[in-house]
Coordinates of C-alpha atoms in Angstrom, one line a residue:
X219 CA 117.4 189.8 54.7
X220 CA 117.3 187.5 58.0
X221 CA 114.3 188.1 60.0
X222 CA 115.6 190.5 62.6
X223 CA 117.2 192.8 59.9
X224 CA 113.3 193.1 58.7
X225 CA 112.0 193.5 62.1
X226 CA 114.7 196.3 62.7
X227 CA 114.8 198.2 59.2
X228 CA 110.9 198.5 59.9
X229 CA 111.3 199.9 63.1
X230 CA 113.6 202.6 61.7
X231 CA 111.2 203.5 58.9
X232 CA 108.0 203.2 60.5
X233 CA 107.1 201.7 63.6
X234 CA 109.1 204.3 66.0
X235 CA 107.2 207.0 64.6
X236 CA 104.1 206.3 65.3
X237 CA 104.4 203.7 68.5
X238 CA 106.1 203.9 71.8
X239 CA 106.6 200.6 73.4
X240 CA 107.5 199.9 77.1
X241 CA 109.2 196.9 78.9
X242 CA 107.6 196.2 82.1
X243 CA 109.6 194.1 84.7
X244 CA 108.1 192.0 87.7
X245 CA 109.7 191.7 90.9
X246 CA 110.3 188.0 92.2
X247 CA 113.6 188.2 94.4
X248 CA 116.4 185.5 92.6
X249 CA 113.9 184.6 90.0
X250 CA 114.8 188.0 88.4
X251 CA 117.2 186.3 86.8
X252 CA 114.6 185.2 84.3
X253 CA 115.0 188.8 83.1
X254 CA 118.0 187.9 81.8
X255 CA 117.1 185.4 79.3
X256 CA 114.0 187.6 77.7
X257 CA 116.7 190.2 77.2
X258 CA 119.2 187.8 75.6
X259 CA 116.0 186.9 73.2
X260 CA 115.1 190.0 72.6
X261 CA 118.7 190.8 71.4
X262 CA 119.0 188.0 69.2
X263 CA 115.7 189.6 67.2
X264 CA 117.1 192.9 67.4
X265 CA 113.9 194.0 69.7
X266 CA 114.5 197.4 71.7
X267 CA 112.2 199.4 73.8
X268 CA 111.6 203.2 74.5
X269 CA 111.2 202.9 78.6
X270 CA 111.2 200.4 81.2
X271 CA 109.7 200.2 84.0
X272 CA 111.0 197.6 87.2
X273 CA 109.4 196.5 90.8
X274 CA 112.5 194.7 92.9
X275 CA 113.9 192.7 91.1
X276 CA 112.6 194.1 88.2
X277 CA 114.2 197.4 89.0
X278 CA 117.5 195.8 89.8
X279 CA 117.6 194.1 86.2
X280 CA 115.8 196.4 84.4
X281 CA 118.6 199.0 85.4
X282 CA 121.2 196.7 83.6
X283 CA 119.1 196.8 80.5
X284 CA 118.6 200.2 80.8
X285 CA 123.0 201.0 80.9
X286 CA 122.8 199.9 77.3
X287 CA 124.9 196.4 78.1
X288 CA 124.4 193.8 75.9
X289 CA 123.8 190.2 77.2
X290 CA 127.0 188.7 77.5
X291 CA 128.2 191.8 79.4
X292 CA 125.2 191.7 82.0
X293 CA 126.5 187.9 82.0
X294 CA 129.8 188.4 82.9
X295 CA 128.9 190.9 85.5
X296 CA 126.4 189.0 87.3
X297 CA 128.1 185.8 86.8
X298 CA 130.0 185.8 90.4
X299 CA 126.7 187.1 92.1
X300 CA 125.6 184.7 95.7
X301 CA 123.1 184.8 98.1
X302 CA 125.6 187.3 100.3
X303 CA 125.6 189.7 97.6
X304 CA 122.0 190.3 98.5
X305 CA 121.4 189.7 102.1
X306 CA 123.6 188.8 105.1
X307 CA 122.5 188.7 108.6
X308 CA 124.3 189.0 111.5
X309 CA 121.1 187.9 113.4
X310 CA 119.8 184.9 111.3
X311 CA 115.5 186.0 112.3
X312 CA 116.0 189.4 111.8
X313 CA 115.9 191.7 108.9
X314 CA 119.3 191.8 106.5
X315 CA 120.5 195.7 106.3
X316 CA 120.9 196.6 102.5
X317 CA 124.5 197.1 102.2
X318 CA 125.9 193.7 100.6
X319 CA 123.1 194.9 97.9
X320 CA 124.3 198.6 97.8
X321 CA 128.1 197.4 97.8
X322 CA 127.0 195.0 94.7
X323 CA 125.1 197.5 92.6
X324 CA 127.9 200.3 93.4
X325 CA 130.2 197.2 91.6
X326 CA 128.4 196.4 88.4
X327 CA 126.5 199.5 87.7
X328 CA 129.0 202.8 86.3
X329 CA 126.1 204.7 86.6
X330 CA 125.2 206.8 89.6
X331 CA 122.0 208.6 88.8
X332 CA 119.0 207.0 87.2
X333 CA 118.7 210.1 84.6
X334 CA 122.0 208.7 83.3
X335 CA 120.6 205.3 81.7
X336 CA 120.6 205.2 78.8
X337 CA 116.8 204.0 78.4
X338 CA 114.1 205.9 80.7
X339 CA 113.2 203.3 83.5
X340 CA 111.0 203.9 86.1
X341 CA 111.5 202.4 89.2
X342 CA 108.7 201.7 91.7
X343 CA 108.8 201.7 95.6
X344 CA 106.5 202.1 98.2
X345 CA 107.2 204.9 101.0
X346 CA 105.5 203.9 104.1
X347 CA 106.0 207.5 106.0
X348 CA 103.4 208.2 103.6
X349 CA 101.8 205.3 102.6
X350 CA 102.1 206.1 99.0
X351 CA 103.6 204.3 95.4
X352 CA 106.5 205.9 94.7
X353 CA 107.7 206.1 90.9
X354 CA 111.5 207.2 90.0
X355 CA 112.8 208.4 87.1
X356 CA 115.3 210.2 88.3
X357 CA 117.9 210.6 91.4
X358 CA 120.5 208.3 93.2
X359 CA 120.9 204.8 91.7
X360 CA 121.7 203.0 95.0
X361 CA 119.4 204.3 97.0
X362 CA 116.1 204.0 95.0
X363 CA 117.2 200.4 93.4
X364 CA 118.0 199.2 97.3
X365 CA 114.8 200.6 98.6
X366 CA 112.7 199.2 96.0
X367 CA 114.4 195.9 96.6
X368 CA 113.2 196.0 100.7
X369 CA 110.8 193.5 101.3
X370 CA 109.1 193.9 104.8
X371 CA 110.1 191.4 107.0
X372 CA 113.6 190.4 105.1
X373 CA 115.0 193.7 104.6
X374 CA 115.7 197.0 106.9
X375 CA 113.5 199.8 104.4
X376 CA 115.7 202.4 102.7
X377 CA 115.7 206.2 104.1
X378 CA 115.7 208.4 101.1
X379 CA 115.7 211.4 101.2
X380 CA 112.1 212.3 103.5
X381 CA 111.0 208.8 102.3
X382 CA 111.4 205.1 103.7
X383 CA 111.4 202.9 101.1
X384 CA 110.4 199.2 100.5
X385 CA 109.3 197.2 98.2
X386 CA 107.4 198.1 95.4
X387 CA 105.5 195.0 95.1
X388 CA 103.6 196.2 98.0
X389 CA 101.6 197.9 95.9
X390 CA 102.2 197.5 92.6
X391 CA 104.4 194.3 91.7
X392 CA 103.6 194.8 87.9
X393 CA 104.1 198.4 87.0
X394 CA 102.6 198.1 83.5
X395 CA 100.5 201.1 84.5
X396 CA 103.8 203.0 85.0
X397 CA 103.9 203.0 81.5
X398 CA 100.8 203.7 80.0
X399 CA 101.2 206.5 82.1
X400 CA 104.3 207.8 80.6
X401 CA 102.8 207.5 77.0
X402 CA 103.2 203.7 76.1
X403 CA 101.0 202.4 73.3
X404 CA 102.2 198.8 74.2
X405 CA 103.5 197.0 76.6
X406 CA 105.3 193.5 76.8
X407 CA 105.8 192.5 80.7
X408 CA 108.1 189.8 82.2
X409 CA 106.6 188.2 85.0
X410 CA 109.2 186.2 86.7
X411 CA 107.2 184.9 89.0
X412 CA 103.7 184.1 88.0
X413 CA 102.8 181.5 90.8
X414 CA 102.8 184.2 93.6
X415 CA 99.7 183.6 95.7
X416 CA 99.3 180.1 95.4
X417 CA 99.1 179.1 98.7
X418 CA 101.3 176.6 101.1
X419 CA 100.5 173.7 103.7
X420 CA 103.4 174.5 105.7
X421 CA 103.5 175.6 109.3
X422 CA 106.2 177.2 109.4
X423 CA 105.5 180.7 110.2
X424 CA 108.4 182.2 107.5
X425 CA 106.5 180.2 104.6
X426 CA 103.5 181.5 106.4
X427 CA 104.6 185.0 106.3
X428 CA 106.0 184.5 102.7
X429 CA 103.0 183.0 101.1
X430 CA 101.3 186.0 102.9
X431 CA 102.9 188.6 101.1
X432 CA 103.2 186.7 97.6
X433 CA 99.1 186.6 97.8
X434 CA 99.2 190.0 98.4
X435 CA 101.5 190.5 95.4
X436 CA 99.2 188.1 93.2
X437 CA 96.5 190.9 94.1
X438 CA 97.9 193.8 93.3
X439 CA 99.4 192.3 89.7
X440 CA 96.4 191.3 88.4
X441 CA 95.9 195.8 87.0
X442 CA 99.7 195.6 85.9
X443 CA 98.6 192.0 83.9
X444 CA 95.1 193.6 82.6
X445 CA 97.5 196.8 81.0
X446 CA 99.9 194.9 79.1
X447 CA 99.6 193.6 75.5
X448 CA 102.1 190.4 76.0
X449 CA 103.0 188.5 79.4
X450 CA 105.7 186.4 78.8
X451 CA 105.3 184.1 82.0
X452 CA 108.5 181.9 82.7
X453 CA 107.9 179.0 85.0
X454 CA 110.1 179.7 87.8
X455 CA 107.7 177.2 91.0
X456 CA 111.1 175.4 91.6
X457 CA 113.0 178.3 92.2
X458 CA 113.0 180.5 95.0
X459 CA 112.5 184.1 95.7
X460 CA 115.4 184.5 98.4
X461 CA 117.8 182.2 97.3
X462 CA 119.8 181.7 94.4
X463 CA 119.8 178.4 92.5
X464 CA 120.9 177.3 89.4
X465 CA 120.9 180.5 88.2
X466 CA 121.9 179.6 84.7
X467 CA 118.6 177.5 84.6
X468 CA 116.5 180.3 85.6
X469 CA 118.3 182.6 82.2
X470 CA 117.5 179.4 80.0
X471 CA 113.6 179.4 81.4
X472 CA 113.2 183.2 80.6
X473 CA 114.5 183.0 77.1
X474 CA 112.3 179.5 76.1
X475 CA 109.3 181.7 77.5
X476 CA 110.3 184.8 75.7
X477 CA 111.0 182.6 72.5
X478 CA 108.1 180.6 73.0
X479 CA 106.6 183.7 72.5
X480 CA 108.3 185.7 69.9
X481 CA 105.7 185.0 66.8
X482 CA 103.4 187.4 68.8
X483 CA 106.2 190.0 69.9
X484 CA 107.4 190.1 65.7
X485 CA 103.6 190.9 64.5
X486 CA 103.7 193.5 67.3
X487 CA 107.4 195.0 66.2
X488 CA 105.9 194.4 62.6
X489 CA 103.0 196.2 63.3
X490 CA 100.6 193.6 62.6
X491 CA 99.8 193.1 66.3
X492 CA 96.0 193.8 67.2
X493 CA 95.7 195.0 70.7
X494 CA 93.0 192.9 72.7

């Protein structure tokens, strides 16, 4: 019996009964594509998880997961996916509407409701009419994933419902809490981008702003970091947040990180993992 037949015959017999275990998902604009390669390693050792939780981008690929697809179908889907897909501005300084985004999402995803997934995620967002964290386990797909997607500054927030939405990271860019909350025992996180907050020379007043809110976002991860049990941590610094590049590079760094750290993740699925 190979390896991932053991890790998944155990599972069925014992593991499931007595643990849940919960996938948390960073946000990190493009370099959510490093997502994609933890979930192609995590397939290859037959790894599954009871719930998900997503910030942004984390949200975005954490509701693919979630529709039960398999790697080489979120692949195939994504595979024609640009920087228009995502944001277009008519006005290049001011804030992209959400619509190439909701017009993408309404293309790959056949679901319309969160409660459809096929794996419980939770999806975090910030409502600033109230000033308050916003977690979604239920209601309309597009809107939620959009307004959790809204960064201030690039995007136009999301109205939804009595809420306007933007970005989860504003307050909580890893949501590991989300799911201790809903009854996790453990919890393996992706952080796709692990460098937030470390500072810029630039002048430029966008870098300025950006490196603004990624120290913010460094801040507010370090409770999401504390709660989980594995951070796999690909290194994304030559990527960027808002624009697309070598996106097949970015799946390849996600996988060596999740492989990199798959003795851990077996002893965990084996349960011989010792929480810290």
């Amino acid at each position: 019996m190979s390896l991932k037949e053991k890790i998944v015959a155990h599972r069925k017999k014992t593991f499931k009964k007595h643990y849940k275990v919960g996938l948390c998902l960073s946000g990190g604009g493009a370099k959510g594509f490093a997502h994609m390669g933890a979930f192609k390693a995590f397939e290859e050792y037959g790894i599954t998880f009871d719930a998900v939780a997503g910030t942004s981008a984390g949200s975005l690929f954490g509701a693919l997961y979630c529709s039960g697809l398999k790697y080489e179908d979120m692949y195939k889907l994504t595979g024609d996916i640009k920087d228009s897909d995502f944001r277009h501005n008519k006005l290049k300084f001011l804030p992209s509407n959400m619509d190439a985004l909701a017009s993408t999402i309404e293309n790959i995803f056949p679901y319309k409701k969160l409660e459809d997934l096929k794996i419980p995620l939770y999806v975090v967002a910030v409502d600033i009419r109230s000033g308050k964290e916003i977690h979604f386990s239920n209601g309309d797909l597009i809107p939620i994933l959009t307004g959790s997607c809204a960064i201030p500054g690039i995007f136009v927030p999301v109205r939804y419902k009595n809420m306007v939405l933007v970005d989860g990271g504003v307050c909580n860019n890893v949501p590991a809490d989300v799911l201790r909350d809903e009854g996790c025992d453990f919890v393996i996180t992706v952080d796709c981008n692990c460098a937030r907050g470390s500072g810029t020379n630039s002048n430029s007043i966008f870098t300025q702003f950006t490196t603004t809110v990624g120290i913010m976002m460094a801040n507010n991860s370090k409770n999401g970091k504390n709660l989980s049990d594995i951070i796999i941590c690909p290194d994304m610094r030559r990527y960027k947040s808002l624009k697309i590049i070598s996106k097949n590079d970015m799946i390849e760094e996600g996988y060596r990180a999740t492989k990199e750290l798959m003795p851990e993740i077996e002893n965990l699925f084996m349960g011989k993992y010792r929480k810290r």
